[in-house]
PDB file of C-alpha atoms in Angstrom:
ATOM      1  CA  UNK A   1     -10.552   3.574  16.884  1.00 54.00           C
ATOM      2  CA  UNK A   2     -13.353   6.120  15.866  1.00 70.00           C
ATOM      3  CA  UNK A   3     -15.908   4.944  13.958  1.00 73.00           C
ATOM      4  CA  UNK A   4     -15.239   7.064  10.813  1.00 73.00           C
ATOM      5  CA  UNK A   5     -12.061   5.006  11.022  1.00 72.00           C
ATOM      6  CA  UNK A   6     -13.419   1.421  10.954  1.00 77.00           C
ATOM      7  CA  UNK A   7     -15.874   2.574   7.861  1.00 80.00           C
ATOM      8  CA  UNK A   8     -13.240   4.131   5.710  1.00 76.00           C
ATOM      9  CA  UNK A   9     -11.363   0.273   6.478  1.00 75.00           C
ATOM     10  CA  UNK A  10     -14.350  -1.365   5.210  1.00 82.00           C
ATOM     11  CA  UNK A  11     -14.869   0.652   2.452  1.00 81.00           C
ATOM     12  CA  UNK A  12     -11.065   0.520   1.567  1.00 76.00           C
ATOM     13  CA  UNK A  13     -10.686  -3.338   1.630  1.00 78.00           C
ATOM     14  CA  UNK A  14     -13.680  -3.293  -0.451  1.00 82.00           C
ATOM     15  CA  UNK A  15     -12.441  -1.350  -3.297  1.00 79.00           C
ATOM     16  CA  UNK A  16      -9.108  -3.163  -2.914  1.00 74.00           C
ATOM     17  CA  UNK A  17     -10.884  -6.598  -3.506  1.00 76.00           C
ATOM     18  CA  UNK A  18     -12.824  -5.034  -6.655  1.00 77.00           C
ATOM     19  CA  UNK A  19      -9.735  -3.817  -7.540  1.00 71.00           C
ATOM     20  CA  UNK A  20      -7.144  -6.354  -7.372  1.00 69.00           C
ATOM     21  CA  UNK A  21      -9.707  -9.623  -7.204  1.00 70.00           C
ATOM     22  CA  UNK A  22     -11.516  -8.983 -10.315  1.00 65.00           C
ATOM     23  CA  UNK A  23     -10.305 -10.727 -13.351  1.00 59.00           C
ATOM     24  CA  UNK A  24     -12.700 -10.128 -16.916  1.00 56.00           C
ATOM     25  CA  UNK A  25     -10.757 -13.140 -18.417  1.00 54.00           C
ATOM     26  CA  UNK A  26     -11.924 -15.772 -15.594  1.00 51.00           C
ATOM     27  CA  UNK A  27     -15.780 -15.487 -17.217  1.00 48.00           C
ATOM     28  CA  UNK A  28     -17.181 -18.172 -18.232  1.00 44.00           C
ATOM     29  CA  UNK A  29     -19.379 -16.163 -20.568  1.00 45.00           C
ATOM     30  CA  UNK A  30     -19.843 -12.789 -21.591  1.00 46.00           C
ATOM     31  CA  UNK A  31     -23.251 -12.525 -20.091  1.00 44.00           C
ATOM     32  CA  UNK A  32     -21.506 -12.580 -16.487  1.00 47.00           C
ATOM     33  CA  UNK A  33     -21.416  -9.398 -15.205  1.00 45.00           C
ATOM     34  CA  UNK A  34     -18.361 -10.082 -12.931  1.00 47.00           C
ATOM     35  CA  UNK A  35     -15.800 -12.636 -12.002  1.00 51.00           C
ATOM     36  CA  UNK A  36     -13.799 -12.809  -8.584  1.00 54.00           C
ATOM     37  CA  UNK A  37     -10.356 -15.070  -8.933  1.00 59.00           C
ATOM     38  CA  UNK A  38      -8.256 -15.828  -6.162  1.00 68.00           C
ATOM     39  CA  UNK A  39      -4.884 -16.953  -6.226  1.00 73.00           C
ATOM     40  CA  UNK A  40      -1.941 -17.936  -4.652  1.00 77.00           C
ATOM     41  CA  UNK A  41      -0.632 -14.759  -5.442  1.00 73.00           C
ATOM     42  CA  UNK A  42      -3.692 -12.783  -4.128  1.00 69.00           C
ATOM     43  CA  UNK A  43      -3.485 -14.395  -0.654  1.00 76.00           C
ATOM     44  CA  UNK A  44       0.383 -13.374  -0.389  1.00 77.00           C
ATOM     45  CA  UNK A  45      -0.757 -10.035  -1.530  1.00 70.00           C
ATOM     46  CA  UNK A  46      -2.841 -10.021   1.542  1.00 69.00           C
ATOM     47  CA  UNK A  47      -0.065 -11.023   4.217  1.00 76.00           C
ATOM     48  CA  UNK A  48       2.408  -8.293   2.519  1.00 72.00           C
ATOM     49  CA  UNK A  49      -1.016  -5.759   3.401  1.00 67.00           C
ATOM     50  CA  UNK A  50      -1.462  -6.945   6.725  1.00 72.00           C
ATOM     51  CA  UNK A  51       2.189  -7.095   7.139  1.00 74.00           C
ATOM     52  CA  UNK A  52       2.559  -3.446   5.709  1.00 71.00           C
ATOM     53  CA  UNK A  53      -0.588  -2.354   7.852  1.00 69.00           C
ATOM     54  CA  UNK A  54       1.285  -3.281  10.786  1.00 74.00           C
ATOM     55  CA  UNK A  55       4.477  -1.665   9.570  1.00 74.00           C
ATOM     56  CA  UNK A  56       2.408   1.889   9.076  1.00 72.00           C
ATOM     57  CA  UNK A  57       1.013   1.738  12.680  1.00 72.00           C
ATOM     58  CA  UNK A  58       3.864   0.533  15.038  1.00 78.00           C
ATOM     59  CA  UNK A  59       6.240   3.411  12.809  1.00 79.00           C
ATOM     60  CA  UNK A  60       3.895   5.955  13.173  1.00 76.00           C
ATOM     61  CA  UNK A  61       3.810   5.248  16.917  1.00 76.00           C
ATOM     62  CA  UNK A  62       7.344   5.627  17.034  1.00 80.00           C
ATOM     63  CA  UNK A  63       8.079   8.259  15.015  1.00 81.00           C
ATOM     64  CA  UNK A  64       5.234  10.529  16.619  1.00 78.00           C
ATOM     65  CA  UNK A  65       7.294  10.143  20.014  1.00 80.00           C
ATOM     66  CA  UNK A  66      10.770  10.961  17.643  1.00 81.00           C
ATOM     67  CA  UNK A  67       9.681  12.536  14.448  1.00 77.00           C
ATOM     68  CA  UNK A  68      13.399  13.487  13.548  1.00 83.00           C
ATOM     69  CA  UNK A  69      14.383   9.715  13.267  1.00 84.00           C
ATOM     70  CA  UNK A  70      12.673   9.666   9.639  1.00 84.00           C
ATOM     71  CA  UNK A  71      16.024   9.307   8.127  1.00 87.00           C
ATOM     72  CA  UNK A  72      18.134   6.478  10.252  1.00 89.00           C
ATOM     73  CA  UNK A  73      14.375   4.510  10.315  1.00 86.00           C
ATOM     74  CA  UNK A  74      14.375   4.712   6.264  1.00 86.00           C
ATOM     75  CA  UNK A  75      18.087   3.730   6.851  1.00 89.00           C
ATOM     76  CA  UNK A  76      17.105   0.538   8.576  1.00 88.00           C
ATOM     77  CA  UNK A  77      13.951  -0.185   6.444  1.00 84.00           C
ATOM     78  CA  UNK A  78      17.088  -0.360   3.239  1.00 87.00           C
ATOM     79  CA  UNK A  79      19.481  -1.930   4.757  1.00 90.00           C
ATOM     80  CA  UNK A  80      16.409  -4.990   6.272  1.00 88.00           C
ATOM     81  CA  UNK A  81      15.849  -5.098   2.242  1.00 84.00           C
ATOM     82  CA  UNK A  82      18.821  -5.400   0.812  1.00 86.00           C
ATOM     83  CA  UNK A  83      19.948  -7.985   3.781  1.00 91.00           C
ATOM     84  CA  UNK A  84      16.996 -10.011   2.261  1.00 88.00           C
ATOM     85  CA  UNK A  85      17.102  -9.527  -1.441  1.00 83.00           C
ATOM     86  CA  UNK A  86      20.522 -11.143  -1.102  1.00 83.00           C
ATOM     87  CA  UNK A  87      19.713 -13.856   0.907  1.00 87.00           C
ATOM     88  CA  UNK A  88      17.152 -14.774  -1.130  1.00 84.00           C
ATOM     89  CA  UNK A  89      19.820 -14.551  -4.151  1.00 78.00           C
ATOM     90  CA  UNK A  90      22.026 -16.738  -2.415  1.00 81.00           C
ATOM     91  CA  UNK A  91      19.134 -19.070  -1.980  1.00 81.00           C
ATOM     92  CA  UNK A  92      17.809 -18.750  -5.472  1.00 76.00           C
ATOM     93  CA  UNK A  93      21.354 -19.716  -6.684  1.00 72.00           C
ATOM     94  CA  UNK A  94      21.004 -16.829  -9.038  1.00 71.00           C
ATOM     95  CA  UNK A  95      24.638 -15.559  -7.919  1.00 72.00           C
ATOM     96  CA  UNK A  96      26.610 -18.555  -8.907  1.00 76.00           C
ATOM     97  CA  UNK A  97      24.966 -18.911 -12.310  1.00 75.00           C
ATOM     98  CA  UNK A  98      27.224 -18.143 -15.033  1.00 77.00           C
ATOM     99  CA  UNK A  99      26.166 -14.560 -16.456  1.00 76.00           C
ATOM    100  CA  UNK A 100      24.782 -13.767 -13.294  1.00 75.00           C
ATOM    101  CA  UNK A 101      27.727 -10.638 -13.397  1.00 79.00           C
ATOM    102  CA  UNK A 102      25.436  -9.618 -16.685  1.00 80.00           C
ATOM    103  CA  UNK A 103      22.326  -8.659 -14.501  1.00 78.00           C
ATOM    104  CA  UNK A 104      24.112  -7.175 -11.449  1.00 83.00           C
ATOM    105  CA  UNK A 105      24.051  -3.254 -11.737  1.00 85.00           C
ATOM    106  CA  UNK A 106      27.747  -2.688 -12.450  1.00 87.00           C
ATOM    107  CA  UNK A 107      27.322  -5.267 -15.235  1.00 86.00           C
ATOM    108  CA  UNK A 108      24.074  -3.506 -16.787  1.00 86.00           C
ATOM    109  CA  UNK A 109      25.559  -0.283 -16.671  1.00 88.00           C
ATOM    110  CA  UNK A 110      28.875  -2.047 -18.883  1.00 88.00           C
ATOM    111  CA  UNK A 111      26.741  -3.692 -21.164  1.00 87.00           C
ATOM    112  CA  UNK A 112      24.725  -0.931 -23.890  1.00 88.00           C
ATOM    113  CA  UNK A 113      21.388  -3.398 -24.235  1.00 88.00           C
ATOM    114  CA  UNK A 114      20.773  -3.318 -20.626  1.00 87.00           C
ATOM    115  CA  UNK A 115      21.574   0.618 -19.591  1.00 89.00           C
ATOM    116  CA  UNK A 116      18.364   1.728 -20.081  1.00 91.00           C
ATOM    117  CA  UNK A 117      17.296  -1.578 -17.381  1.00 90.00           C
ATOM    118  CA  UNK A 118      20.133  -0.223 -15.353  1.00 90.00           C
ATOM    119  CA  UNK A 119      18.357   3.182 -15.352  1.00 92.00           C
ATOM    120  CA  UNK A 120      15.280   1.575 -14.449  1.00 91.00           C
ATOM    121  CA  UNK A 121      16.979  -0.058 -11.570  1.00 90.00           C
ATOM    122  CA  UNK A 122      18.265   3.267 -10.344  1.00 92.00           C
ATOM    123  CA  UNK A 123      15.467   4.900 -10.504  1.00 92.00           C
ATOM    124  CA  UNK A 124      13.520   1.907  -8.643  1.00 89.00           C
ATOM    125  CA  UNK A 125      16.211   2.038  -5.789  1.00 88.00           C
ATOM    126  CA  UNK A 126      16.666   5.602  -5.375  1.00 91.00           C
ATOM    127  CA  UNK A 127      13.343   7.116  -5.910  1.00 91.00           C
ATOM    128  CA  UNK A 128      10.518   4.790  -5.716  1.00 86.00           C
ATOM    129  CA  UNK A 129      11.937   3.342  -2.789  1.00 86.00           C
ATOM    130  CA  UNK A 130      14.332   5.308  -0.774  1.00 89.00           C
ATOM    131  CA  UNK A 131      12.972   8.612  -1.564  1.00 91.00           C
ATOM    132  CA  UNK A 132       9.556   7.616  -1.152  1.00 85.00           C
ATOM    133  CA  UNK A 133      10.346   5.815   2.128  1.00 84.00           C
ATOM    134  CA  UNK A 134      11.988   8.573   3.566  1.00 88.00           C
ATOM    135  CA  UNK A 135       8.770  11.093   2.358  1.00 87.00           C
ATOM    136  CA  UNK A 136       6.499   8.560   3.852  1.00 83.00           C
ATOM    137  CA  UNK A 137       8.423   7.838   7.265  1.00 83.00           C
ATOM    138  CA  UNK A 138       8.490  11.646   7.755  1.00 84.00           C
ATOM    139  CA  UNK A 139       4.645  11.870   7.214  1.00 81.00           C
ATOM    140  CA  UNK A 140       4.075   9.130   9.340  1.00 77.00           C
ATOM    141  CA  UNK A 141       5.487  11.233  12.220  1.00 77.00           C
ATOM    142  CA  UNK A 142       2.554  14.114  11.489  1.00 78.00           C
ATOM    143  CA  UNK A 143      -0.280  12.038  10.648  1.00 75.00           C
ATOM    144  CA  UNK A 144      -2.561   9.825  12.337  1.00 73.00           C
ATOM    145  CA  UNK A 145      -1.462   5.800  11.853  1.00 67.00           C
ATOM    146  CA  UNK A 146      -5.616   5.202  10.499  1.00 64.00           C
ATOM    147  CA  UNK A 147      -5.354   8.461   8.025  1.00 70.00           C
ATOM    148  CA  UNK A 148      -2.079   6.980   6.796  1.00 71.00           C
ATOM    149  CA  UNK A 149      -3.108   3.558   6.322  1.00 67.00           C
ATOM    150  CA  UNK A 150      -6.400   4.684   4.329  1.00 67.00           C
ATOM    151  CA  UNK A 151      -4.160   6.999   2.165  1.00 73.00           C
ATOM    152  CA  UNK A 152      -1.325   4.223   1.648  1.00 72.00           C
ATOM    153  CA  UNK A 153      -4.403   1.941   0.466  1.00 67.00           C
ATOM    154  CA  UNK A 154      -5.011   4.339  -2.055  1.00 71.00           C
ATOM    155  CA  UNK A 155      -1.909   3.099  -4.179  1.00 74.00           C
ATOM    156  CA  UNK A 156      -3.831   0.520  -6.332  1.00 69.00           C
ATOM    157  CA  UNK A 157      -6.030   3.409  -7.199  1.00 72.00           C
ATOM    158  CA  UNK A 158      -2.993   5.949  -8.179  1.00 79.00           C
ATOM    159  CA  UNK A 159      -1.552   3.096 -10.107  1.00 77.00           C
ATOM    160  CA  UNK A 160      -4.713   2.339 -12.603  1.00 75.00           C
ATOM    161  CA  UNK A 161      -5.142   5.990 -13.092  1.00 80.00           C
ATOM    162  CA  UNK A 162      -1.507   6.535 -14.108  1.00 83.00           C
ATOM    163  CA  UNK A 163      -1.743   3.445 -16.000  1.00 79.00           C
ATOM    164  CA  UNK A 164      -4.354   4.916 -17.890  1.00 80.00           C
ATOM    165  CA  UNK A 165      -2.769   8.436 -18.367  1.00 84.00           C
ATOM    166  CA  UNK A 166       0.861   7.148 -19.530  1.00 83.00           C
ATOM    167  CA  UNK A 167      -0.416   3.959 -21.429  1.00 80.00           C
ATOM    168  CA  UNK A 168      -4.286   4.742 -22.486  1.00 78.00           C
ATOM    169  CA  UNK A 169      -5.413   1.644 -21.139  1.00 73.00           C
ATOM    170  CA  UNK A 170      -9.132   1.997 -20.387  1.00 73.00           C
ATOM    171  CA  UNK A 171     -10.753   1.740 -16.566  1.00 73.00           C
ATOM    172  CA  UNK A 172     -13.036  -1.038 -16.668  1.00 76.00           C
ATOM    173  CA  UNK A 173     -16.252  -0.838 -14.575  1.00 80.00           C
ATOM    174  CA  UNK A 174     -14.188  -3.294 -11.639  1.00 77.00           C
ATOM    175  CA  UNK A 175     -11.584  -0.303 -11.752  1.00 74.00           C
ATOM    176  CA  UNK A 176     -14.166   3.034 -11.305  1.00 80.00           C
ATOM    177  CA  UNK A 177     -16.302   0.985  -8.481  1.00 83.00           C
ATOM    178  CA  UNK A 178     -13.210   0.362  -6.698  1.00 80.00           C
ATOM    179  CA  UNK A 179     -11.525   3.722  -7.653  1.00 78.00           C
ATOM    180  CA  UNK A 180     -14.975   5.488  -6.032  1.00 83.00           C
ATOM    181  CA  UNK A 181     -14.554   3.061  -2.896  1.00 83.00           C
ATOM    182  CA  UNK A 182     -11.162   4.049  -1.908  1.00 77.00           C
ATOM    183  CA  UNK A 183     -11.746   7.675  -2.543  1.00 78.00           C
ATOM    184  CA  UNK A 184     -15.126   7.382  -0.081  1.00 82.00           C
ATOM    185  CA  UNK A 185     -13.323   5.619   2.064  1.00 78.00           C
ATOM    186  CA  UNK A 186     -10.593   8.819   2.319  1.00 74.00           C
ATOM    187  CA  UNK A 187     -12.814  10.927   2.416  1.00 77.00           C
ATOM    188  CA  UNK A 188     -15.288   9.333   5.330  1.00 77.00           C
ATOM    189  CA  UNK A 189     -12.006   9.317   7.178  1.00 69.00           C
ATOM    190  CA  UNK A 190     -11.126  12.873   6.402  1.00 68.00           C
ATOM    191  CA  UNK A 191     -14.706  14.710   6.631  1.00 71.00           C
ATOM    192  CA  UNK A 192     -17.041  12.701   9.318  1.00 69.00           C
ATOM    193  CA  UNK A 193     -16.223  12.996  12.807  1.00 69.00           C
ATOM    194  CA  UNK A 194     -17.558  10.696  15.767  1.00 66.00           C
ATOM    195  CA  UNK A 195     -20.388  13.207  16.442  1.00 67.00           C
ATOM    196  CA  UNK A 196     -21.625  12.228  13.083  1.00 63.00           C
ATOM    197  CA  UNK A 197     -22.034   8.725  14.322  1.00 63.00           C
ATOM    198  CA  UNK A 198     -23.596   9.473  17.480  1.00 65.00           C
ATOM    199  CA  UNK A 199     -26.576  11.084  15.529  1.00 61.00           C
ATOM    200  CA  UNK A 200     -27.037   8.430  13.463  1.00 60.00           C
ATOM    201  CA  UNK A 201     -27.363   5.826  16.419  1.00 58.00           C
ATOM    202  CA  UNK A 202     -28.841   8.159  19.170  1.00 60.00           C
ATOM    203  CA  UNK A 203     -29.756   5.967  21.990  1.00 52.00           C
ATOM    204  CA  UNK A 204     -31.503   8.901  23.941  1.00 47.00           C
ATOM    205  CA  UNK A 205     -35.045   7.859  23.406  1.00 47.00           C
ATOM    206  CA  UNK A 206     -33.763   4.341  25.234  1.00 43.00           C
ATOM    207  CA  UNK A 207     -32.420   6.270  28.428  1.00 46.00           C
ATOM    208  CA  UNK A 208     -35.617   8.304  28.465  1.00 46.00           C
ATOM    209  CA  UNK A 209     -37.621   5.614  28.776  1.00 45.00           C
ATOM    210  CA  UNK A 210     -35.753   3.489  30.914  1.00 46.00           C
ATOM    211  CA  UNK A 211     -35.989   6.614  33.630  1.00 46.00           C
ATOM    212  CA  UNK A 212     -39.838   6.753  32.953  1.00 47.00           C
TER     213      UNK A 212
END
């Protein structure tokens, strides 16, 4: 890849870490500056990255060589996670407990308490996920796989400022240094070009005098 490229990945994984990593309430004092906790949970984020990296780059591939397929691809993408949610159901033994009826969507929808959950449900299914796969899978097709993987990074980023704007909770320091590391990192990507690079490093002066 370009160089730009492997920056804007360094700088992106960096603001991630700040981002997700840094926990206030893990200080052992209120004179430390920072705290970095890392969980269980943390290191499965990181497979589901690396796992959704891989996802971004092997679809783009494909869908730059068939950029009409957007649709039966988000299709397949559904169909993979619902196949999965209900094996791990079945698993769970969540769909032979007794209520489990209660907390299924036909269920939620009956029941008055719960149709507002049922709403949320709906709108989970059929926007965040299907419509936004679908927007995303047809992007994929026009956009470079390392321009689309520093952009998808950006969601952590998206999510803290709309968690601020809906909710007024505050960005803490961890949040703005990561925030401004994601948006360099997009914007590396976007602006410099390999030429940029080349400057920076010239090797000329070594060729000269290796003629001489």
């Amino acid at each position: 890849e370009a160089p730009q490229t492997w920056l804007a990945a360094i700088l992106c994984i960096a603001g991630i870490g700040v981002l997700e990593l840094y926990d206030p309430s893990a200080a052992a004092s209120s004179a430390e500056a920072t705290s970095l906790s890392i969980s269980f949970g943390d290191v499965l984020a990181l497979l589901q990255a690396v796992g959704f990296g891989t996802g971004v780059f092997w679809t783009s591939r494909m869908l730059k060589k068939e950029p009409h397929q957007a649709l039966p691809v988000t299709a397949t993408l559904l169909a993979t996670t619902a196949l999965l949610s209900a094996f791990w159901c079945l698993v769970d033994g969540w769909m032979f407990s007794p209520h489990s009826f209660q907390y299924t969507l036909p269920g939620m929808l009956l029941d008055p308490s719960l149709r507002q959950v049922a709403g949320a449900v709906l709108w989970t299914g059929l926007i965040s996920t299907s419509l936004n796969f679908f927007i995303e899978l047809t992007a994929l097709g026009r956009v470079p796989p390392s321009e689309a993987s520093v952009i998808l990074a950006s969601e952590p980023l998206w999510a803290a400022l709309f968690a601020a704007a809906l909710y007024g909770t505050g960005l803490s320091i961890a949040d703005s240094i990561g925030g401004a590391l994601i948006v360099s990192a997009c914007l590396v990507n976007a602006v410099l070009e390999p030429s940029s690079f080349a400057k920076m490093f010239d090797n000329s002066h070594i060729d000269e005098g290796k003629k001489e």
